[in-house]
Short mmCIF file of C-alpha atoms in Angstrom, two decimals:
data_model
loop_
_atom_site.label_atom_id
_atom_site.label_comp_id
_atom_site.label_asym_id
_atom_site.label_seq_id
_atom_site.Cartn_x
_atom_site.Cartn_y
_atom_site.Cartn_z
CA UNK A 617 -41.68 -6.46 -6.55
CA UNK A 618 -42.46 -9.65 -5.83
CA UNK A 619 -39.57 -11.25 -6.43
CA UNK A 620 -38.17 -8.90 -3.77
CA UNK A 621 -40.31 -9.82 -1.29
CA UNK A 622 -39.53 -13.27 -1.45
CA UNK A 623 -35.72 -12.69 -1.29
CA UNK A 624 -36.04 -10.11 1.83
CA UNK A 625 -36.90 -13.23 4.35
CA UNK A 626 -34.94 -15.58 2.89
CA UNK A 627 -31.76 -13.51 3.19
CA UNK A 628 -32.81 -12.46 6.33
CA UNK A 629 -32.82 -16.45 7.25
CA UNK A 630 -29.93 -16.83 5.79
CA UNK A 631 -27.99 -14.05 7.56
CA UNK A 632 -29.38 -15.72 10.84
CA UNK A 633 -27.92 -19.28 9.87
CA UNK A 634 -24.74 -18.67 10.59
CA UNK A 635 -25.13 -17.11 14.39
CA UNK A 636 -24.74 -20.50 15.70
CA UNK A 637 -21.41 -20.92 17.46
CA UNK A 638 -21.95 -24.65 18.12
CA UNK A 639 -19.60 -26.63 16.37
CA UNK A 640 -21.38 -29.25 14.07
CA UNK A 641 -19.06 -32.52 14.40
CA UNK A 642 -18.86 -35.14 11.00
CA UNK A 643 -17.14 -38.59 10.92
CA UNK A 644 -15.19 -39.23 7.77
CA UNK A 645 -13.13 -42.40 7.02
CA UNK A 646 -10.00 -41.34 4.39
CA UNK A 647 -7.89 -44.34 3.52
CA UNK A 648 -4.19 -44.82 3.06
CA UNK A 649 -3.29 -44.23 -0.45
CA UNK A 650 -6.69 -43.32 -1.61
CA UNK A 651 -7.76 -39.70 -2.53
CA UNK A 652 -9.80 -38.17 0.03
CA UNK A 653 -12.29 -35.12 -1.44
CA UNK A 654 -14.42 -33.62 1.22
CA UNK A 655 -17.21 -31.03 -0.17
CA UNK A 656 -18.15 -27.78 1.88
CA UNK A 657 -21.42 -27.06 0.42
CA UNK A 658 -22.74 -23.52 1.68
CA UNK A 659 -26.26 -25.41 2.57
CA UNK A 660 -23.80 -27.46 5.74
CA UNK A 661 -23.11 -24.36 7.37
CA UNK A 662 -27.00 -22.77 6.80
CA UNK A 663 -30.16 -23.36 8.98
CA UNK A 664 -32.37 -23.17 5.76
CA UNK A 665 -35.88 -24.64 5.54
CA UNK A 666 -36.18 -28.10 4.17
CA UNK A 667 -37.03 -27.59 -0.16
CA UNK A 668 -35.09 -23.83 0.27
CA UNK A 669 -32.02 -23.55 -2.21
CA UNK A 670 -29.03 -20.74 -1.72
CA UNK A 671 -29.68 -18.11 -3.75
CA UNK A 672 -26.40 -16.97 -5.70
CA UNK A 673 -25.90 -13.42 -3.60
CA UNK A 674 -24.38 -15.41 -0.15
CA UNK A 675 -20.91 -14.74 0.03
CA UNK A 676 -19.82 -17.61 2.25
CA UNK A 677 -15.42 -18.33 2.52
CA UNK A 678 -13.91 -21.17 4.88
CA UNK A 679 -10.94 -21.81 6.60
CA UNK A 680 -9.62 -24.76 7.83
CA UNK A 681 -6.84 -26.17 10.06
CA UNK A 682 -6.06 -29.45 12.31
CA UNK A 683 -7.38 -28.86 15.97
CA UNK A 684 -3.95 -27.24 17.92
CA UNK A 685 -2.53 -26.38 14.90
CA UNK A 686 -2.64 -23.36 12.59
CA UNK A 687 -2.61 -25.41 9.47
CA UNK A 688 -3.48 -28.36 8.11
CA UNK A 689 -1.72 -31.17 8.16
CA UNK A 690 0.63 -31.93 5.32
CA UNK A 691 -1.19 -34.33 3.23
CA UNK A 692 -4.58 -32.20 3.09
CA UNK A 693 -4.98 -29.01 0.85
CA UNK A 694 -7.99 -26.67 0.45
CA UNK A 695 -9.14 -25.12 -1.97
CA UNK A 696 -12.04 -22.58 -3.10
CA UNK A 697 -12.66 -20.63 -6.35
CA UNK A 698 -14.43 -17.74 -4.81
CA UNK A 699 -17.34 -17.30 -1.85
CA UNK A 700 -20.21 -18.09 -4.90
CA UNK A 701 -18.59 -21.81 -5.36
CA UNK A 702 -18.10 -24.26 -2.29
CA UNK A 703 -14.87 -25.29 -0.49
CA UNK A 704 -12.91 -28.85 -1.27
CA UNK A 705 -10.44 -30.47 1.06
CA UNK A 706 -8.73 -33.20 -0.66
CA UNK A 707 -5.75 -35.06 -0.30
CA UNK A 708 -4.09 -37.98 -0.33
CA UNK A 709 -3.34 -39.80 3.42
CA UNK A 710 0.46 -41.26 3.80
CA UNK A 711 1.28 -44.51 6.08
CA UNK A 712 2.66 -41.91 8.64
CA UNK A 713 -0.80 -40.63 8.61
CA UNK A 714 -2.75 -43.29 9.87
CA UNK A 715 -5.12 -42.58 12.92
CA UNK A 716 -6.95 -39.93 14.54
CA UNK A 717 -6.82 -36.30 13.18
CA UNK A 718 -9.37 -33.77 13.63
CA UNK A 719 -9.96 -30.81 11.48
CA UNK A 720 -12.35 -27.42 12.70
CA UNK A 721 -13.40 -25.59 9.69
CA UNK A 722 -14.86 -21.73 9.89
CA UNK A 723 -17.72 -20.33 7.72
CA UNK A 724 -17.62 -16.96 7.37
CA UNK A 725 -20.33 -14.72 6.07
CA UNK A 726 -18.98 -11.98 4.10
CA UNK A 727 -22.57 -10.32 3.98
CA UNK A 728 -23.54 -10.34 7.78
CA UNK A 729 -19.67 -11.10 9.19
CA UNK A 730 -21.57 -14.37 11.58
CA UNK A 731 -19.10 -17.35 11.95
CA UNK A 732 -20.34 -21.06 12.09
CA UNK A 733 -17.81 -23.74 13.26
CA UNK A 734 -17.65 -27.40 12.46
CA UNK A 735 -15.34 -30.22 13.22
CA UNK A 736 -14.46 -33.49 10.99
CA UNK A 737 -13.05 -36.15 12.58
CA UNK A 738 -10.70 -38.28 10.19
CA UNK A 739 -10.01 -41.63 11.07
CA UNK A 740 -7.57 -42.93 8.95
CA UNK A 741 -7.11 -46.45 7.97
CA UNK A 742 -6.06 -48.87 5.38
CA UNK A 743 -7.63 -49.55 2.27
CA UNK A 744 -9.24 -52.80 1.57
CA UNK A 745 -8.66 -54.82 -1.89
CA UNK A 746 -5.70 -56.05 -3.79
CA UNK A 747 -3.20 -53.93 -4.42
CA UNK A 748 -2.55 -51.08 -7.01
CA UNK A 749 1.19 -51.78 -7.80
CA UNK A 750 0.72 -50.11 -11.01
CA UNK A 751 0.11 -46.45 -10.69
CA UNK A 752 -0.01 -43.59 -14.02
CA UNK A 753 0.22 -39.98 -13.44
CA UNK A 754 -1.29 -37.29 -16.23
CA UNK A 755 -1.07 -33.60 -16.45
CA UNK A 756 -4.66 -32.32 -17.22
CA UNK A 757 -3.94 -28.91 -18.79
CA UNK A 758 -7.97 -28.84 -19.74
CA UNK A 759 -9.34 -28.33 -15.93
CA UNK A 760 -8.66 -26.75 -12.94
CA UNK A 761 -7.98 -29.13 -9.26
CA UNK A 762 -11.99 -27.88 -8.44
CA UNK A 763 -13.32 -29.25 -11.30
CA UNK A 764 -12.59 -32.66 -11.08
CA UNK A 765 -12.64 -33.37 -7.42
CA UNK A 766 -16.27 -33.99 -7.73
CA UNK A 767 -17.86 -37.93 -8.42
CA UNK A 768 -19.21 -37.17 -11.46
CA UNK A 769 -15.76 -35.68 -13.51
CA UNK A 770 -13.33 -38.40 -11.58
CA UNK A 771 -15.64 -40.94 -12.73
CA UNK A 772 -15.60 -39.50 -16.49
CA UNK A 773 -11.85 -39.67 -16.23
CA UNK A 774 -11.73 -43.18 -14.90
CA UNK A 775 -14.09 -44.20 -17.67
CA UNK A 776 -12.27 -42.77 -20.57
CA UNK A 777 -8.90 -43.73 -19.63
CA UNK A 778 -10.33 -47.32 -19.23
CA UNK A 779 -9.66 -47.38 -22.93
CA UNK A 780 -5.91 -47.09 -22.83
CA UNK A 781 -5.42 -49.74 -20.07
CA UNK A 782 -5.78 -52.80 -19.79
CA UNK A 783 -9.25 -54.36 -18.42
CA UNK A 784 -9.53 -53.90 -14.80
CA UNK A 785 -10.33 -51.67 -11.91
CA UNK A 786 -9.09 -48.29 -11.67
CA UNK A 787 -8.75 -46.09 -9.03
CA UNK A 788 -8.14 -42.35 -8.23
CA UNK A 789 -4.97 -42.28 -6.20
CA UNK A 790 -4.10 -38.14 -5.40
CA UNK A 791 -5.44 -34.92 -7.49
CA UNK A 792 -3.01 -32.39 -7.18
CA UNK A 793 -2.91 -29.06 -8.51
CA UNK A 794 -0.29 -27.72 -11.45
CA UNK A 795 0.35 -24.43 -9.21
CA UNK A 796 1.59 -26.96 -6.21
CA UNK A 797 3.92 -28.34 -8.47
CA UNK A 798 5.65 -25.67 -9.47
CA UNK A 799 3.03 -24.28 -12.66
CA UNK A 800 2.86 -20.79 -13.20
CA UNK A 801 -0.43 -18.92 -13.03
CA UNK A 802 -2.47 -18.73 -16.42
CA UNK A 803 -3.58 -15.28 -18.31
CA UNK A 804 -6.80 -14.11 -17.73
CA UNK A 805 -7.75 -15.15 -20.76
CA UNK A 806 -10.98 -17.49 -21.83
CA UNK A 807 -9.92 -21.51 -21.97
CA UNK A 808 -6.74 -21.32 -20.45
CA UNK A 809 -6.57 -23.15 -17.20
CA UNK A 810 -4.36 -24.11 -14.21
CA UNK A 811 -4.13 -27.43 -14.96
CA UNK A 812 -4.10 -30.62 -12.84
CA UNK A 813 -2.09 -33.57 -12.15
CA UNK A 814 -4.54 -37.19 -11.45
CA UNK A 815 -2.63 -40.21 -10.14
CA UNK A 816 -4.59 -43.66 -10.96
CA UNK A 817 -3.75 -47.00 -10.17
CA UNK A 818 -4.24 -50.10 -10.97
CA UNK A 819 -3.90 -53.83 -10.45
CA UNK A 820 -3.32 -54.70 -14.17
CA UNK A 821 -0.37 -53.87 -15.97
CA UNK A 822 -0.02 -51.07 -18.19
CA UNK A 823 -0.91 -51.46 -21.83
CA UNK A 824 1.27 -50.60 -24.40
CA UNK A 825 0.06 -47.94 -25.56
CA UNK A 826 0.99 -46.27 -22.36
CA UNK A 827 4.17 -47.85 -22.01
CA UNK A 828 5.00 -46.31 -25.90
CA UNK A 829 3.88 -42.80 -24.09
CA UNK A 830 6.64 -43.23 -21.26
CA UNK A 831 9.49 -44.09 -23.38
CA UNK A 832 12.67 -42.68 -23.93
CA UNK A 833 11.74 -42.52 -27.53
CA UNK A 834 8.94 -40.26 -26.66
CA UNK A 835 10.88 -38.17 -24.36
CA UNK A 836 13.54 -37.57 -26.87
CA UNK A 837 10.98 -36.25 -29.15
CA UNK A 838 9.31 -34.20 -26.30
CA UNK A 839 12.65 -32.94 -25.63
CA UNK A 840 12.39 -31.54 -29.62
CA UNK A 841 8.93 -29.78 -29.30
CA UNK A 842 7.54 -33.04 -30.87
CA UNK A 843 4.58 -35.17 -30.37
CA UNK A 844 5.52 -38.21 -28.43
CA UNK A 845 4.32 -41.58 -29.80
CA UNK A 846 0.70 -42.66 -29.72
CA UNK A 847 -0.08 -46.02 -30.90
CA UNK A 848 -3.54 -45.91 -29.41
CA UNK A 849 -6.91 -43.46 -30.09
CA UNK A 850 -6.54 -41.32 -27.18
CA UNK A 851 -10.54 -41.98 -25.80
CA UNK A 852 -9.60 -39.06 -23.31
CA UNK A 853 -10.10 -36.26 -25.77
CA UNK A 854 -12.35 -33.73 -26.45
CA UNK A 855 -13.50 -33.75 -22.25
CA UNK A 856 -9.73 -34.02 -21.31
CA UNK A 857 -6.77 -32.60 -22.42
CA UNK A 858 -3.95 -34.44 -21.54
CA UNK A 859 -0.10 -33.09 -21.82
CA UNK A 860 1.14 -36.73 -23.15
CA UNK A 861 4.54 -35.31 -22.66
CA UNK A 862 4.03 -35.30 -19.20
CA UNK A 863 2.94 -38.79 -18.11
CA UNK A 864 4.54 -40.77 -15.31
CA UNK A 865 4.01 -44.54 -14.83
CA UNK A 866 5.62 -46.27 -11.56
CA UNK A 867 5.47 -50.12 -11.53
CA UNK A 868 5.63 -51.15 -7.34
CA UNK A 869 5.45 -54.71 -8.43
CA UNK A 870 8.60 -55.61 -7.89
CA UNK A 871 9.77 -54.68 -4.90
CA UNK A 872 12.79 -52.51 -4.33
CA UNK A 873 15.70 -54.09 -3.24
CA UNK A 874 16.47 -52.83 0.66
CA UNK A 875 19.29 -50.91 1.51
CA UNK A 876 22.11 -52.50 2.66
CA UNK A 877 22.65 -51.76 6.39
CA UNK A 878 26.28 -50.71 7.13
CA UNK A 879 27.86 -52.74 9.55
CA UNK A 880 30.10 -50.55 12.26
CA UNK A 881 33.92 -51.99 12.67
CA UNK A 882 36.65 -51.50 14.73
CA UNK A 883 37.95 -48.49 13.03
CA UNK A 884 41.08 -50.10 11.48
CA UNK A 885 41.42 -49.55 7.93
CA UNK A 886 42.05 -52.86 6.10
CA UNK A 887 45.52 -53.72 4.40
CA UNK A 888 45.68 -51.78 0.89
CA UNK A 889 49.12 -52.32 -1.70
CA UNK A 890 47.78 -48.92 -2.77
CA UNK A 891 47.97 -46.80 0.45
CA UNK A 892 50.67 -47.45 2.22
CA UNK A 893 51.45 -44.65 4.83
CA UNK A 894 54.95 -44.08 6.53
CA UNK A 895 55.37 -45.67 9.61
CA UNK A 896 58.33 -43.86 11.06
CA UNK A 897 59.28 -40.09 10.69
CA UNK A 898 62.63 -39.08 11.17
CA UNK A 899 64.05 -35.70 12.91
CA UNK A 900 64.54 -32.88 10.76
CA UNK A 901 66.37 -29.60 11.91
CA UNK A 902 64.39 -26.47 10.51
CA UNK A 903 66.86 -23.95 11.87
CA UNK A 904 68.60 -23.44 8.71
CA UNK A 905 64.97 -23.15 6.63
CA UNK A 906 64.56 -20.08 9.18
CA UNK A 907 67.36 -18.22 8.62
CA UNK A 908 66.84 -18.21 5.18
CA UNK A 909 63.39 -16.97 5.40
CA UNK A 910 64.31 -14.09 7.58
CA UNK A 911 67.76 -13.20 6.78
CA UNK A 912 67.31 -13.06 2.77
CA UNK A 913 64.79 -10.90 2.60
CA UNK A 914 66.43 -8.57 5.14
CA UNK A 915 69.42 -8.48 3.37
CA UNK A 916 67.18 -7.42 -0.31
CA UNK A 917 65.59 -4.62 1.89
CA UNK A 918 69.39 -3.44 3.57
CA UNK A 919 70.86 -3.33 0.06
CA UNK A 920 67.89 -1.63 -1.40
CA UNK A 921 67.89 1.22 1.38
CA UNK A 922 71.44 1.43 0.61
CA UNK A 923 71.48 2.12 -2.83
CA UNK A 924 68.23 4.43 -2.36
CA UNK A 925 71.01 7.04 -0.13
CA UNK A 926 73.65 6.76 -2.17
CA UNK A 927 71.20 7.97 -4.98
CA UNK A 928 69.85 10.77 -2.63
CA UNK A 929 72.30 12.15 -0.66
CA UNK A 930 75.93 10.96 -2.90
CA UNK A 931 74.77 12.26 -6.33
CA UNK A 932 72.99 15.70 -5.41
CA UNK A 933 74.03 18.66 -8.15
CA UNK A 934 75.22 21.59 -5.33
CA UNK A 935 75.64 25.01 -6.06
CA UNK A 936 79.67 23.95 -6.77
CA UNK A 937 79.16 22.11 -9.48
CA UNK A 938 77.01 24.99 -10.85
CA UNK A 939 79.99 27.58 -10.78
CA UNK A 940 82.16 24.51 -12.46
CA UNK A 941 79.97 24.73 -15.15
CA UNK A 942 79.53 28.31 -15.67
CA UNK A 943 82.83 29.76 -17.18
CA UNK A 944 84.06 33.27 -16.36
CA UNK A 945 83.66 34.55 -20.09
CA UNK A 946 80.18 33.74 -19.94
CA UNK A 947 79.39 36.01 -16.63
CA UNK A 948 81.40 38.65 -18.14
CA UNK A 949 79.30 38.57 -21.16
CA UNK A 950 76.09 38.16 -19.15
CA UNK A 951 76.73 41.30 -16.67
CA UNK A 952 77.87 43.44 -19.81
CA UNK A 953 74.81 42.79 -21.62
CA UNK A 954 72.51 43.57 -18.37
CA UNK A 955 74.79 46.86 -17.81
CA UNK A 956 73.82 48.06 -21.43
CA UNK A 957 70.08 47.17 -21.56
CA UNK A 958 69.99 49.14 -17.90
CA UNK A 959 71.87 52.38 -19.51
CA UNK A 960 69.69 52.24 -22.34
CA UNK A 961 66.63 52.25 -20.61
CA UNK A 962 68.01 54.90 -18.47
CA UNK A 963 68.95 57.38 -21.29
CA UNK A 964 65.50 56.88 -22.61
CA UNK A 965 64.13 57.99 -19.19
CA UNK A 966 66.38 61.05 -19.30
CA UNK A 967 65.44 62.58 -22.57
CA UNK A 968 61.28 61.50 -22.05
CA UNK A 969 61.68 63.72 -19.41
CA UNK A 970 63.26 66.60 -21.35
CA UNK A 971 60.69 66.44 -24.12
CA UNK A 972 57.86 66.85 -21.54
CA UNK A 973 59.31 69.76 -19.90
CA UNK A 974 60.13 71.72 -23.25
CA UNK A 975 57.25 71.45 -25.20
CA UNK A 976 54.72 74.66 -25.61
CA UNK A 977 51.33 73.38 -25.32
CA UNK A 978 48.31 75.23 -23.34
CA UNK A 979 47.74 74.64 -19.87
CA UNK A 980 44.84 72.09 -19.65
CA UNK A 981 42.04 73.21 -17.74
CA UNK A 982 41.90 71.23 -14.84
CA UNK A 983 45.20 73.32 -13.88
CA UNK A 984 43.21 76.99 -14.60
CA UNK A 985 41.89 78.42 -11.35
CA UNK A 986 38.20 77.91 -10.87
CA UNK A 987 35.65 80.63 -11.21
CA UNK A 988 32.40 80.74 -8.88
CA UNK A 989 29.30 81.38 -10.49
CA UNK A 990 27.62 82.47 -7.65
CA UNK A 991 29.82 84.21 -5.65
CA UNK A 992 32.68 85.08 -8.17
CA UNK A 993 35.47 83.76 -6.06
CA UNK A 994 38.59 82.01 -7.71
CA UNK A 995 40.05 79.16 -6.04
CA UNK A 996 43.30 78.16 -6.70
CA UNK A 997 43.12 74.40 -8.86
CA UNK A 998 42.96 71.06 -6.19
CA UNK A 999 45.70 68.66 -7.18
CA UNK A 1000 45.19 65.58 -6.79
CA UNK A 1001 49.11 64.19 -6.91
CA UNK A 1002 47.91 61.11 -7.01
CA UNK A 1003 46.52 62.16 -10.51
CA UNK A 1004 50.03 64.12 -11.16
CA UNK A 1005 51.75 62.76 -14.43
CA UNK A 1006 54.88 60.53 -13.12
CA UNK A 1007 57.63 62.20 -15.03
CA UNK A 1008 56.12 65.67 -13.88
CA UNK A 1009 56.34 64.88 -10.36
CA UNK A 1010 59.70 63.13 -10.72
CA UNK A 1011 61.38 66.61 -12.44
#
């Protein structure tokens, strides 16, 4: 009960922290070349009493973008795990980038829906110091992009790769996340991770033990599902787990040779014993290529129509050539044997019907008269002659 009594105020504070609408305005200094990590802590954007930590239940998200712009500008990402953990904006600033750039974050309080405002201004300059002409990039398949953009796990990184370089300042040049570059999004399963990529430089060279690392020996045996070579203890592990497979080393200390400019001429190809074009084209008379690509296939189609009548309408079997073929014997023979099968059924006719009207059989009884029950009338039988036997009717 107590305990509840002591949260009711504060949440009640806490609610009422983020009514301002004032926008709070911060002065940050990224530099060229340099990672810039910028922490939005939930206590920035809450009027809290001095001593008073944020208890766990605010639900506080942020958005960001550069002032006239929806987004952000193209060397500056954000990121937040959910409303319980704080906002990063990190990045790494590009020469094109140097200058003025303001960016006007949003709180937003999930719980009581108030909005807080505040604006960073970024002036962005060069870095001061020698130069990091040697620069190593390593895929951290161990962390997330959140979890090492604060001081304390860049400087464990910088620390324990110290052992695999050679003596001399390094520096964290860009974080950038696995899912940016293309990484697919992990199971929800315990210890598996997004992963990061961390860019370091350096103005010593690399040692050899990274050098072995970035060989084509070791990317051949990559390329096999094989461990690549490791001359060195890798002082990274247990904290970090590096994909060794995966390491990039760029050496700016030589410089790149420029690009040649190309120098415009006066459009007048240069004398070449392999190309020589004709000079001169003489008159050609197409008349006879014409006629022979209309008149020969004309000609295929005339013949062809031809020879299509002369198949239809010159070889047609007529009645004449039917009598030709059918010899006078033959009809004879044909008409006598219709003549007999028609007399034969004829006679059989004939004497069917004088076996029907000779035979002595009783009269059936739909030809009796009929007999009324009731009235004791006879009426003469109703033929039907539809119903009349054939042959009867016929005789």
């Amino acid at each position: 009960m107590a305990e509840t009594l002591f949260w009711t105020p504060l949440l009640v504070v806490l609610l009422a922290g983020l009514g301002d609408t004032e926008a709070q305005q911060t002065t940050l200094h990224p530099l060229v070349g340099r990672v810039f990590v910028h922490t939005l802590d939930h206590e920035t954007f809450l009027s809290l009493p001095e001593h008073v930590a944020v208890p766990p239940a605010v639900h506080i998200t942020y958005h960001a973008h550069l002032q006239g712009h929806p987004d952000l500008p193209r060397w500056l990402r954000y990121t937040q795990r959910s409303p319980h953990h704080p906002g990063f904006l990190y990045g790494s600033a590009t020469p094109e980038d140097r200058g003025l750039q303001v960016i006007e974050v949003t709180a937003y309080n999930r719980d009581s829906f108030d909005t807080t405002r505040q604006r960073l201004v970024l002036e962005i300059g060069d870095p001061e110091g020698p130069l990091l002409p040697y620069q190593a990039e390593f895929l951290v398949r161990s962390h997330d992009a959140e979890e090492v953009l604060p001081s304390t796990p860049a400087s464990r990184f910088l620390s324990a790769l110290g052992g695999l370089w050679e003596p001399g300042e390094l520096q964290l040049l860009n974080v950038t996340s696995a899912l940016d570059r293309g990484g697919r999004v992990p199971l929800p399963i315990e210890g598996r991770k997004e992963g990061v990529y961390i860019k370091v430089g350096s103005a010593s060279p690399f040692s050899t033990c990274l050098k072995m690392v970035a060989s084509p020996d070791s990317h051949a045996r990559c390329a096999q599902g094989q461990p690549p070579l490791l001359s060195c203890y890798d002082t990274l592990a247990p904290h970090f787990r590096v994909d060794w497979c995966n390491v990039t080393l760029v050496d700016k200390s030589v410089p790149e040779p420029a690009d040649e400019v190309p120098t415009p001429g006066d459009g007048i190809l240069e004398h070449d014993p392999f190309f020589c074009p004709p000079t001169e084209a003489p008159d050609r008379d197409f008349l006879v290529d014409a006629l022979v690509t209309l008149l020969v296939p004309l000609l295929v189609a005339l013949l062809l129509t031809l020879l299509l009548a002369y198949v239809m309408c010159c070889r047609r079997e007529g009645r004449l050539k039917r009598d030709l073929a059918t010899s006078e014997c033959s009809t004879c023979k044909i008409t006598s044997i219709q003549m007999v099968h028609h007399c034969t059924i004829h006679g059989n006719t004939e004497e069917l019907r004088q076996m029907a009207a000779s035979r002595e059989v009783p009269r059936p009884l739909s030809t009796l008269p009929m007999f009324n029950v009731h009235t004791g009338e006879r009426l003469p039988p109703r033929v039907d002659s539809a119903q009349v036997p054939l042959i009867l009717d016929q005789h």
